[in-house]
Every structure is written in structure tokens, then in C-alpha cells.
Amino acid sequence: MKMLINGEFIDKDDKQNILNPYNGEIIDTVPIANLGDAHYAIESANLAKDSIQNMSAKEVSNALYSACVELEERKDEIAELISLEVGKPYKHAIVEVNRSVETLKLSAEEAKRIYGETVPLDVAGSADEKFYAFTKKIPLGVVGAITPFNFPVNLALHKIAPALAAKNTVIIKPPMEAPISTLKLVEILNKYFPKGVVNAVTGYGSEIGDALVTSPDVDKISFTGSVATGLFISSRARGKKLTLELGGNDPLIVLEDANIEDAVNAAVSGAFSNSGQVCIGVKRIILDNKIADEFIDLFVKETKKLKLGNPLDKSTDLGPVIDESAAINIEETINNAIKDGADLLYGGKRNNCFIEPTILDNVNMSMDVVANETFGPVAPLIRVNGVDEAINVANDSKYGLQAGVFTNNLSNALKCAEEIVAGGVMINKASSFRADNMPFGGFKSSGMGKEGIKYAIEDMCKTKLIAFKHI
Ligand code: NAP
């Protein structure tokens, strides 16, 4: 695949092989951009600002709808690409593409609803002075989008589509592990917008990502990825507008009055979908002692049913993780926990890029598997007595992305909803729930700013005040 700058598909002699993590085969290559390419993309995106700002809201909305229709028509092809480059089972890849269609549709709808407000100014003057104002939302200019490998299409769209809806131009730097499906998406969008409005530059984050972050000609960076990279970006962005959607270590709390079967189903899909490589995946399971054994028996039984295999096989539940070095790190985290006293209830083994779904009991809070984000199919179990201890354990983390709580007790549900420090608390759902219109974004080290189309658009605009005095 080629990268896209100023409406042209550009190749380079310098290329990176994109590997299928399932079998190590080369799927395709992408050009490795240099700083000159990044600057060309920034210049093109700046030159294209007028062409999108001169479109009416209806034209922008129609362009997003057209892209949405084409993505829907090509959803099998795009889902297959996601499976190939990420190792995501097809059954989950198609869910990602269906969600992406929805993300585009929501953006097309929101493009027609970017309102300002009237502001009473008589707070500052005398009653007979006719003085009022209105605000207008205007585009920021150029938005730089930097994305991770785990949802390469929908996470890219959560940045590109609201940026376009608000009449910005965009430069996306996709992840070098899995850039192809993002390039296909950009190829679709480019058909419906003037040249230079949507650009994609394939290259390394430390070079191309950094060029976007530090350029005075990029007005905003919308980043999704790890906490370490997010913190580095915020130190380099020098006052630029930033949205940071970072890592999580999300808890699933199961209280004594929970529906155990529902909680187990949520735990299996929340902890092991996409081989645990989900920012809002279930990463710590906190169990009331009164139901812990019953939950664990069923959790192990249901986990044993998961089928590992070729991601393209429609019956596969778990594919490989993104690459072998990630798999080795996850294996080490599991082995260290066992060495420090955790009990392995299921799984634990690595085979190339595959990690078995793994359940660890008797962990403690200082173990890496509990304190940090593992980003693999690993479920540590923590036993507690009652709701207060469950909330304390859930909050004992530098992360605060989302949380899930299973309980049928209204006052415990409300207590958890109020006291858990996280960007979203799901009652009787796992933390891994996300609808593409909802405000989404973490507290503490998990980030700043919100995505979810309407909320992302707010951050992709600046507010201008226009005041009128009758004379
Ligand atoms: P990552 O290593 O932080 O990489 C994310 C992106 O940042 C990649 O495109 C990477 O480029 C780029 N990058 C690296 N260094 C950079 C720099 N100095 N300046 C600018 N860009 C730079 O994250 P990942 O391993 O791909 O993704 C996993 C992480 O993302 C997990 O922590 C997960 O929880 C988090 N995540 C969060 C959300 C959310 O919405 N909160 C959603 C999904 C994932 P390269 O191509 O060179 O790697």
C-alpha cells in the first residue's frame, strides 16, 4: 500500500514489511516516510484548509455519508485486512468495521449540528443598552491523528471523522505494525473530499509522529496509545491542543448479589477478546469472597471453551497478539506473578505469538500483572470482603479509564458509580462496553479529553464570540 499526501498515493524505496502475526508471512509493504514527507503532508493539509471550509455543512455531511456507504459495501474486505495485520479474529474484526460504519454515520449526522449559542451581555451594562453576542464554532485548522494497532479502523475514524465534520483537514499517522486497513479507509475518504483534506503518512512515531506533535502548523494532536507515549507527546506538544486516549487497567467488580452467569460472560469476553489487547478490556477481576469460588469455577469452565486459531477462521475466538516481542513480555509477566506466589488456574503458555487465555488466583497488588496494564489475555483475580474494599481495590491504580460492576443491589450500584474514579462506570456490563456516540476518555493516567463523536467535535473546534451593540 502507498501513503496518501495531497490526494496522491506515494511510494518510497524505503519500505517496511507488514507481517501477519498468525504465520509471520508478509502481507504487504508500506513506505517509510521521512521528515520531508511529514512536512509535505503538513503543508498540503494547510493548503487544503480553504477547500473544506468552503464546503457547506450539508456537503461535508454528504461526503461522510458517501464514505460510510462505501465502507459498508466493502466491510468484508476491510475486516479481512484487520484480521490479517492485527491477528484479530474475523468475528471481532467485522464488529469493528460495523462500528466504524456507525462512527461515520454519527459524524455525518453531527456535521449538521455544530451550534453556537447566544450570550446575554446585559450582565455587564445598563438595562437600556441593547448589547448581545453569539458564539460560532469554527474549525481549528489541521488535526494530527496518531493511532495504535488494536482497532486500526475505528480508532482512526474516531479522530478523522469528527475532524472532518468540523471542517478541519487531517494527517493521520497509523501504527507501523498494522497500517494497511487505515490506508484503505483513507483511500475511501479521499474519494469524497477535496485533495489534501485527508492525508496519511506511514513512518515511525518517534520521527513522523513527533514531526506532527512539534509542528507549529498542526493545530491539534489527537493521540490514542500507551501512557508512556502519551506523556512524552504532552511534553513535546508545547501548548498545542491535545486529546490523549491512553492505557487502562480496568476492574470488573462482582459483588455478592450479582448474577454470576452474566458476570462470567462479561469477564470472558472483556478479558480475552482481541487477546486482551483492548484499552477498556477487563484487566483486574475483583470478587466478593462470598461468591468468589462459584464465579471462578464457572469462569474457568467458560474460558476453556475458547478456540485459539487462524483469525480468518470464522469460529476462532482468540488469535495471536500483535508480535512475538509483545507475546514474550506477556509470558514474562505471567511467569513473574507465578514465581511471586500467584496460582495458575488456567492457560499460561506461549506458542510464538499466541498466549493462552490465562487465569491467575492469589495475586497481590504489587505484582506487575495487577499494578500495570498487561495488554494480553490475562485475568488476575482479587478477593475482597464487601463493596467498600472492592471500591478501594478498584481505585488503587494509576489508571482510570472505565470500570464494570455486577450487582443487583441498587445502593451498592450507586455507591460504585459515585466512588469509582474512572471516565466511565458500567453497571451490570463489563468495562469493555463502548458505544461510539458516548463520551469516552479516562481519568488519572488514562488520559485527557473525550472522544465520542459529539464530544470529539467540541474539541476539534474553537469558539469565536461575536458581540453586537445597537447604536
Ligand atoms: P504506542 O506504542 O503508544 O503507539 C501508538 C502510536 O504512537 C503509534 O502510531 C506509534 O508509532 C506512535 N508513537 C510512538 N512514539 C511516538 C512519539 N514519540 N511521538 C508521536 N507518536 C509516537 O501504543 P500501542 O502499543 O500501539 O497501543 C497500545 C496502547 O494503546 C495500550 O496502552 C492501550 O491501552 C492504548 N489504547 C488506548 C485506547 C483509548 O481509547 N484509551 C484505545 C486503544 C488503545 P509506531 O508506528 O512507531 O509504533
Coordinates of C-alpha atoms and ligand atoms in Angstrom, one line a residue:
M1 CA 0.0 0.0 0.0
K2 CA 1.1 3.6 -0.6
M3 CA 0.7 6.6 1.7
L4 CA -1.6 9.5 0.8
I5 CA -0.4 13.1 0.6
N6 CA -2.2 15.9 -1.2
G7 CA -4.6 13.5 -2.9
E8 CA -1.7 11.4 -4.4
F9 CA -0.7 7.9 -3.4
I10 CA 3.0 8.0 -2.8
D11 CA 5.6 5.2 -2.6
K12 CA 9.2 5.2 -1.4
D13 CA 12.2 3.0 -2.0
D14 CA 12.4 2.6 1.8
K15 CA 9.7 0.2 2.8
Q16 CA 8.5 -1.7 5.8
N17 CA 7.2 -5.3 5.6
I18 CA 3.8 -5.7 7.3
L19 CA 3.7 -9.2 8.8
N20 CA 0.7 -11.5 9.6
P21 CA 1.2 -12.3 13.3
Y22 CA -0.5 -15.6 12.8
N23 CA 2.1 -17.1 10.5
G24 CA 4.8 -14.5 10.0
E25 CA 4.1 -14.1 6.3
I26 CA 4.5 -10.7 4.6
I27 CA 1.0 -9.3 3.8
D28 CA 2.2 -6.1 2.1
T29 CA 4.7 -3.3 2.4
V30 CA 4.3 0.4 3.2
P31 CA 6.6 3.3 2.6
I32 CA 8.7 4.5 5.5
A33 CA 8.2 8.3 5.3
N34 CA 11.0 10.7 6.3
L35 CA 10.8 14.2 7.7
G36 CA 10.5 15.7 4.3
D37 CA 7.3 13.7 3.7
A38 CA 5.9 14.7 7.0
H39 CA 6.5 18.4 6.2
Y40 CA 4.9 17.9 2.7
A41 CA 1.8 16.5 4.4
I42 CA 1.6 19.4 6.8
E43 CA 2.0 21.9 4.0
S44 CA -0.7 20.1 1.9
A45 CA -3.1 19.9 4.8
N46 CA -2.7 23.7 5.4
L47 CA -3.2 24.5 1.8
A48 CA -6.4 22.4 1.7
K49 CA -8.0 24.2 4.7
D50 CA -10.0 26.6 2.4
S51 CA -11.3 23.7 0.3
I52 CA -13.1 22.1 3.2
Q53 CA -14.0 25.3 5.0
N54 CA -15.7 26.4 1.8
M55 CA -17.9 23.3 1.8
S56 CA -21.4 23.7 3.3
A57 CA -22.3 21.6 6.3
K58 CA -24.6 19.7 4.0
E59 CA -21.8 18.9 1.6
V60 CA -19.5 17.8 4.4
S61 CA -22.2 15.6 5.8
N62 CA -23.0 14.1 2.4
A63 CA -19.3 13.3 1.8
L64 CA -19.1 11.5 5.2
Y65 CA -22.3 9.6 4.3
S66 CA -20.9 8.6 0.9
A67 CA -17.7 7.2 2.6
C68 CA -20.0 5.4 5.1
V69 CA -21.9 3.7 2.3
E70 CA -18.7 2.6 0.6
L71 CA -17.2 1.3 3.8
E72 CA -20.4 -0.7 4.5
E73 CA -20.2 -2.2 0.9
R74 CA -16.5 -3.1 1.4
K75 CA -16.8 -4.3 5.0
D76 CA -15.8 -7.9 4.4
E77 CA -12.6 -6.8 2.6
I78 CA -11.6 -4.4 5.4
A79 CA -12.4 -6.8 8.2
E80 CA -10.2 -9.4 6.5
L81 CA -7.3 -6.9 6.3
I82 CA -7.7 -6.2 10.0
S83 CA -7.6 -9.9 10.8
L84 CA -4.5 -10.3 8.6
E85 CA -2.5 -7.5 10.0
V86 CA -3.6 -7.4 13.7
G87 CA -4.4 -11.1 14.2
K88 CA -7.9 -10.1 15.3
P89 CA -10.4 -13.0 14.9
Y90 CA -12.7 -12.2 11.9
K91 CA -15.8 -12.3 14.1
H92 CA -14.4 -9.4 16.1
A93 CA -12.9 -7.6 13.1
I94 CA -16.3 -7.5 11.4
V95 CA -17.7 -6.0 14.6
E96 CA -15.0 -3.3 14.4
V97 CA -15.9 -2.5 10.8
N98 CA -19.7 -2.4 11.6
R99 CA -18.9 0.0 14.4
S100 CA -16.8 2.1 12.0
V101 CA -19.7 2.4 9.7
E102 CA -21.7 3.7 12.6
T103 CA -18.9 6.1 13.6
L104 CA -19.0 7.6 10.1
K105 CA -22.8 7.8 10.1
L106 CA -22.8 9.6 13.5
S107 CA -20.2 12.0 12.2
A108 CA -22.2 12.7 9.1
E109 CA -25.2 13.5 11.3
E110 CA -23.2 15.6 13.8
A111 CA -21.7 17.6 10.9
K112 CA -25.2 19.3 10.7
R113 CA -25.4 20.1 14.4
I114 CA -22.4 22.2 15.2
Y115 CA -24.2 25.0 17.0
G116 CA -23.0 28.1 18.9
E117 CA -25.2 29.9 21.5
T118 CA -26.5 33.4 22.3
V119 CA -24.8 35.1 25.2
P120 CA -26.6 37.7 27.3
L121 CA -24.3 40.7 27.7
D122 CA -26.6 42.9 29.8
V123 CA -24.8 41.4 32.9
A124 CA -22.1 44.0 32.1
G125 CA -24.1 47.1 31.2
S126 CA -27.2 49.0 32.0
A127 CA -30.7 47.6 31.2
D128 CA -31.4 50.1 28.3
E129 CA -28.2 49.1 26.5
K130 CA -29.0 46.7 23.7
F131 CA -25.9 44.6 23.8
Y132 CA -25.8 40.9 23.0
A133 CA -23.5 38.2 21.5
F134 CA -23.5 34.9 19.8
T135 CA -20.8 32.3 19.5
K136 CA -19.7 30.4 16.5
K137 CA -17.8 27.1 16.4
I138 CA -15.0 27.4 13.8
P139 CA -12.5 24.8 12.7
L140 CA -9.1 24.5 14.4
G141 CA -7.3 24.1 11.0
V142 CA -5.1 21.0 10.8
V143 CA -5.6 18.0 13.1
G144 CA -2.8 15.4 13.6
A145 CA -4.1 12.0 14.5
I146 CA -1.8 9.3 15.9
T147 CA -3.3 5.8 16.4
P148 CA -2.4 2.4 17.9
F149 CA -2.6 -1.1 16.3
N150 CA -5.5 -2.7 18.2
F151 CA -8.5 -1.1 16.5
P152 CA -6.8 0.4 13.4
V153 CA -10.0 1.4 11.6
N154 CA -12.5 2.5 14.2
L155 CA -9.9 4.4 16.4
A156 CA -8.7 6.2 13.3
L157 CA -12.2 7.2 12.4
H158 CA -12.9 8.5 16.0
K159 CA -10.3 11.2 15.1
I160 CA -10.6 11.6 11.3
A161 CA -14.5 11.7 11.0
P162 CA -15.2 14.3 13.8
A163 CA -12.2 16.4 12.5
L164 CA -13.8 16.4 9.0
A165 CA -17.3 17.0 10.4
A166 CA -15.9 20.2 12.0
K167 CA -14.2 21.2 8.7
N168 CA -10.6 20.5 9.6
T169 CA -8.0 18.9 7.4
V170 CA -6.3 15.8 8.8
I171 CA -3.0 14.0 8.8
I172 CA -3.1 10.5 10.2
K173 CA 0.0 8.5 11.3
P174 CA -1.2 4.9 11.6
P175 CA 0.7 2.3 13.7
M176 CA 3.6 0.7 11.8
E177 CA 2.6 -2.8 13.0
A178 CA -0.8 -2.5 11.2
P179 CA -1.2 0.4 8.8
I180 CA -2.9 -1.2 5.9
S181 CA -6.5 -1.1 6.9
T182 CA -6.1 2.5 7.9
L183 CA -4.7 3.3 4.5
K184 CA -7.7 1.6 2.9
L185 CA -10.0 3.7 5.0
V186 CA -8.2 6.9 4.0
E187 CA -8.3 5.8 0.3
I188 CA -12.2 5.7 0.7
L189 CA -12.4 9.0 2.4
N190 CA -10.1 10.7 -0.1
K191 CA -12.7 10.0 -2.9
Y192 CA -15.3 12.2 -1.3
F193 CA -13.2 15.2 -0.1
P194 CA -11.0 17.7 -1.9
K195 CA -7.4 16.7 -2.3
G196 CA -5.1 17.4 0.7
V197 CA -8.1 17.3 3.2
V198 CA -7.2 13.7 4.3
N199 CA -3.6 12.6 4.4
A200 CA -1.9 9.5 5.8
V201 CA 1.8 9.3 6.4
T202 CA 3.3 5.9 7.2
G203 CA 6.5 6.1 9.3
Y204 CA 7.8 5.7 12.8
G205 CA 6.2 7.5 15.7
S206 CA 9.5 8.8 17.0
E207 CA 10.0 10.7 13.7
I208 CA 6.8 11.2 11.8
G209 CA 4.5 11.3 14.9
D210 CA 7.0 13.7 16.6
A211 CA 7.0 16.0 13.5
L212 CA 3.2 16.3 13.8
V213 CA 3.4 16.9 17.5
T214 CA 6.1 19.6 17.3
S215 CA 5.0 21.4 14.2
P216 CA 3.5 24.9 14.7
D217 CA 1.4 24.3 11.6
V218 CA -0.5 21.4 13.2
D219 CA -3.3 22.9 15.4
K220 CA -4.2 19.8 17.4
I221 CA -2.9 16.3 18.2
S222 CA -5.4 13.6 18.9
F223 CA -3.5 10.6 20.2
T224 CA -4.5 7.1 21.2
G225 CA -1.9 4.8 22.6
S226 CA 0.2 3.9 25.6
V227 CA 0.6 6.1 28.7
A228 CA 4.4 6.4 28.1
T229 CA 4.0 7.7 24.6
G230 CA 1.1 10.0 25.6
L231 CA 3.2 11.6 28.4
F232 CA 6.1 12.0 26.0
I233 CA 3.8 13.7 23.4
S234 CA 2.4 16.1 26.0
S235 CA 6.0 17.1 26.9
R236 CA 6.7 17.8 23.2
A237 CA 3.5 19.5 22.2
R238 CA 4.4 22.9 23.7
G239 CA 0.9 24.2 24.5
K240 CA -0.8 22.6 21.4
K241 CA -4.4 21.4 21.9
L242 CA -4.2 17.7 22.9
T243 CA -6.6 14.8 23.3
L244 CA -4.9 11.8 24.9
E245 CA -6.7 8.4 25.0
L246 CA -4.3 6.2 26.9
G247 CA -4.0 2.8 28.6
G248 CA -6.2 1.3 31.2
N249 CA -6.2 -1.3 33.9
D250 CA -9.9 -1.7 34.2
P251 CA -11.6 -3.5 37.1
L252 CA -14.6 -5.8 36.9
I253 CA -16.2 -5.9 40.4
V254 CA -18.5 -8.8 41.2
L255 CA -20.5 -8.3 44.4
E256 CA -22.3 -11.0 46.5
D257 CA -25.7 -10.3 44.9
A258 CA -24.6 -10.3 41.3
N259 CA -26.0 -12.5 38.6
I260 CA -22.9 -14.8 38.4
E261 CA -23.6 -16.2 34.9
D262 CA -23.9 -12.7 33.4
A263 CA -20.7 -11.6 35.3
V264 CA -18.8 -14.6 34.0
N265 CA -19.8 -14.0 30.4
A266 CA -18.7 -10.3 30.7
A267 CA -15.4 -11.4 32.2
V268 CA -14.7 -13.9 29.5
S269 CA -15.3 -11.5 26.6
G270 CA -13.9 -8.5 28.5
A271 CA -10.6 -10.1 29.4
F272 CA -9.9 -12.3 26.4
S273 CA -11.5 -10.5 23.3
N274 CA -8.8 -9.4 20.8
S275 CA -6.4 -11.5 23.1
G276 CA -6.7 -8.9 25.8
Q277 CA -5.4 -6.1 23.6
V278 CA -8.3 -3.7 24.4
C279 CA -7.7 -0.4 26.3
I280 CA -11.0 -1.0 28.2
G281 CA -10.6 -4.7 28.5
V282 CA -11.2 -6.3 31.8
K283 CA -7.7 -6.4 33.4
R284 CA -8.5 -7.0 37.1
I285 CA -11.4 -9.1 38.4
I286 CA -12.4 -8.2 41.9
L287 CA -14.6 -10.8 43.6
D288 CA -16.5 -10.7 46.8
N289 CA -15.3 -13.7 48.9
K290 CA -18.9 -14.9 49.3
I291 CA -19.3 -15.6 45.6
A292 CA -15.6 -16.0 44.6
D293 CA -15.4 -19.8 44.3
E294 CA -18.7 -20.1 42.4
F295 CA -17.6 -17.3 40.0
I296 CA -14.1 -18.9 39.5
D297 CA -15.4 -22.4 38.8
L298 CA -17.7 -21.1 36.0
F299 CA -15.1 -18.6 34.7
V300 CA -12.5 -21.4 34.2
K301 CA -15.1 -23.7 32.6
E302 CA -16.2 -21.0 30.1
T303 CA -12.7 -19.9 29.4
K304 CA -11.8 -23.5 28.4
K305 CA -14.3 -23.3 25.6
L306 CA -12.4 -20.5 23.8
K307 CA -10.9 -21.6 20.5
L308 CA -7.5 -20.4 19.5
G309 CA -6.6 -20.4 15.8
N310 CA -6.4 -18.8 12.5
P311 CA -8.0 -15.3 12.8
L312 CA -9.6 -15.7 9.4
D313 CA -11.4 -18.9 10.5
K314 CA -14.9 -17.6 11.5
S315 CA -15.1 -19.9 14.5
T316 CA -11.8 -18.6 16.1
D317 CA -12.2 -16.8 19.4
L318 CA -8.6 -15.9 20.1
G319 CA -5.8 -15.0 17.6
P320 CA -2.2 -14.2 18.2
V321 CA -1.1 -11.0 19.9
I322 CA 0.5 -8.3 17.7
D323 CA 4.0 -9.7 17.6
E324 CA 6.4 -12.0 19.3
S325 CA 8.1 -9.4 21.5
A326 CA 4.7 -8.5 22.9
A327 CA 4.0 -12.2 23.5
I328 CA 7.3 -12.7 25.3
N329 CA 6.6 -9.7 27.6
I330 CA 3.1 -11.1 28.4
E331 CA 4.6 -14.6 29.1
E332 CA 7.2 -13.0 31.4
T333 CA 4.5 -11.0 33.3
I334 CA 2.6 -14.3 33.9
N335 CA 5.7 -16.2 34.9
N336 CA 6.8 -13.5 37.3
A337 CA 3.4 -13.5 39.0
I338 CA 3.6 -17.3 39.4
K339 CA 7.2 -17.0 40.8
D340 CA 5.9 -14.5 43.4
G341 CA 3.1 -16.8 44.6
A342 CA 0.2 -16.5 42.2
D343 CA -1.7 -19.7 41.4
L344 CA -2.2 -20.5 37.7
L345 CA -5.8 -21.8 37.3
Y346 CA -5.8 -22.0 33.5
G347 CA -3.6 -21.2 30.5
G348 CA -0.2 -19.5 30.9
K349 CA 1.6 -20.9 27.9
R350 CA 3.0 -19.1 24.9
N351 CA 3.4 -20.5 21.3
N352 CA 5.1 -18.0 19.0
C353 CA 2.7 -15.0 19.0
F354 CA -0.1 -17.0 20.8
I355 CA -0.8 -16.7 24.5
E356 CA -3.3 -19.0 26.1
P357 CA -6.2 -17.2 27.9
T358 CA -4.7 -17.2 31.4
I359 CA -6.4 -17.0 34.8
L360 CA -4.3 -16.2 37.9
D361 CA -5.6 -16.5 41.5
N362 CA -3.9 -15.3 44.8
V363 CA -2.2 -12.3 43.1
N364 CA -1.2 -9.3 45.1
M365 CA -1.4 -5.6 44.4
S366 CA 2.4 -5.1 43.9
M367 CA 2.6 -7.7 41.1
D368 CA 3.1 -6.3 37.7
V369 CA 0.1 -8.3 36.4
V370 CA -2.1 -6.3 38.8
A371 CA -0.3 -2.9 39.0
N372 CA 0.2 -2.4 35.3
E373 CA -1.6 -2.9 32.0
T374 CA -0.6 -6.3 30.7
F375 CA -2.3 -5.9 27.2
G376 CA -2.7 -9.6 26.8
P377 CA -5.2 -12.3 27.6
V378 CA -4.6 -12.4 31.3
A379 CA -7.1 -12.2 34.1
P380 CA -5.8 -11.8 37.7
L381 CA -8.4 -12.5 40.4
I382 CA -8.5 -10.4 43.6
R383 CA -10.7 -11.5 46.5
V384 CA -12.3 -8.8 48.8
N385 CA -14.9 -8.5 51.6
G386 CA -17.8 -6.3 50.6
V387 CA -18.3 -3.2 48.4
D388 CA -16.1 -0.8 50.3
E389 CA -13.0 -3.0 49.9
A390 CA -13.9 -3.7 46.3
I391 CA -14.0 0.1 45.5
N392 CA -10.7 0.7 47.4
V393 CA -9.0 -2.0 45.3
A394 CA -10.5 -0.7 42.1
N395 CA -9.2 2.8 42.8
D396 CA -5.8 1.6 43.9
S397 CA -4.4 2.2 40.4
K398 CA -2.7 5.0 38.5
Y399 CA -5.2 4.3 35.7
G400 CA -8.9 5.3 35.5
L401 CA -10.3 4.5 32.1
Q402 CA -13.6 2.5 32.7
A403 CA -14.9 0.0 35.2
G404 CA -17.6 -2.6 35.3
V405 CA -19.7 -3.6 38.3
F406 CA -22.1 -6.6 38.7
T407 CA -24.7 -6.2 41.4
N408 CA -28.4 -6.4 41.8
N409 CA -28.3 -4.1 44.9
L410 CA -29.3 -0.5 43.9
S411 CA -27.5 1.2 46.7
N412 CA -24.2 -0.7 46.0
A413 CA -24.6 0.1 42.3
L414 CA -24.9 3.8 43.0
K415 CA -22.1 3.7 45.5
C416 CA -19.8 2.2 42.9
A417 CA -21.0 4.6 40.2
E418 CA -20.2 7.5 42.5
E419 CA -17.0 6.4 44.1
I420 CA -15.0 4.6 41.4
V421 CA -12.6 7.1 39.8
A422 CA -12.9 6.3 36.1
G423 CA -14.1 8.0 32.9
G424 CA -17.0 5.5 32.7
V425 CA -18.6 3.1 35.1
M426 CA -20.8 0.3 33.7
I427 CA -23.3 -1.3 36.0
N428 CA -24.0 -4.9 35.0
K429 CA -21.8 -4.6 32.0
A430 CA -18.0 -5.1 31.6
S431 CA -15.7 -2.0 31.3
S432 CA -15.2 -3.1 27.7
F433 CA -18.5 -1.7 26.7
R434 CA -18.4 1.3 24.3
A435 CA -21.0 2.8 22.1
D436 CA -19.5 5.2 19.5
N437 CA -21.7 8.1 20.4
M438 CA -20.9 8.1 24.2
P439 CA -18.4 10.4 25.8
F440 CA -15.3 8.3 26.1
G441 CA -12.0 9.0 27.8
G442 CA -10.1 8.2 31.0
F443 CA -9.2 10.0 34.3
K444 CA -5.8 9.9 36.0
S445 CA -3.0 8.5 33.8
S446 CA -5.6 7.1 31.3
G447 CA -5.7 10.4 29.5
M448 CA -7.4 13.7 29.0
G449 CA -10.2 14.9 26.8
K450 CA -13.1 13.0 25.4
E451 CA -13.9 11.1 22.2
G452 CA -17.4 10.0 21.1
I453 CA -18.4 12.0 18.0
K454 CA -20.3 14.9 19.5
Y455 CA -17.6 15.3 22.3
A456 CA -14.7 14.9 19.9
I457 CA -16.2 17.6 17.6
E458 CA -16.3 20.0 20.6
D459 CA -12.5 19.6 20.9
M460 CA -12.0 19.9 17.1
C461 CA -13.4 23.4 17.1
K462 CA -12.6 26.8 18.6
T463 CA -15.3 29.1 19.8
K464 CA -15.5 32.6 18.5
L465 CA -17.6 35.3 20.2
I466 CA -19.3 38.0 18.1
A467 CA -20.8 40.8 20.1
F468 CA -23.4 43.4 18.9
K469 CA -24.3 46.7 20.4
H470 CA -27.3 48.6 18.9
I471 CA -26.4 52.2 18.2
Ligands
NAP1 P1 2.0 3.1 21.4 O1 3.2 2.3 21.4 O2 1.9 4.2 22.4 O3 1.8 3.6 19.9 C1 0.7 4.4 19.5 C2 1.1 5.3 18.3 O4 2.0 6.3 18.8 C3 1.8 4.5 17.2 O5 1.3 5.0 15.9 C4 3.3 4.9 17.4 O6 4.0 4.8 16.2 C5 3.1 6.3 17.9 N1 4.3 6.9 18.5 C6 5.3 6.2 19.2 N2 6.2 7.1 19.7 C7 5.8 8.3 19.3 C8 6.3 9.6 19.6 N3 7.4 9.8 20.2 N4 5.6 10.7 19.1 C9 4.5 10.5 18.4 N5 3.9 9.3 18.1 C10 4.5 8.2 18.6 O7 0.7 2.2 21.7 P2 0.4 0.7 21.1 O8 1.3 -0.3 21.7 O9 0.3 0.8 19.6 O10 -1.1 0.6 21.6 C11 -1.4 0.0 22.9 C12 -1.8 1.1 23.9 O11 -2.8 1.9 23.5 C13 -2.3 0.4 25.2 O12 -1.7 1.1 26.3 C14 -3.8 0.7 25.1 O13 -4.5 0.7 26.3 C15 -3.8 2.0 24.5 N6 -5.1 2.3 23.9 C16 -5.9 3.2 24.4 C17 -7.2 3.5 23.9 C18 -8.1 4.5 24.5 O14 -9.0 4.9 23.8 N7 -7.9 5.0 25.7 C19 -7.6 2.7 22.8 C20 -6.8 1.7 22.3 C21 -5.5 1.5 22.8 P3 4.8 3.5 15.7 O15 4.2 3.1 14.5 O16 6.2 3.9 15.5 O17 4.6 2.5 16.8

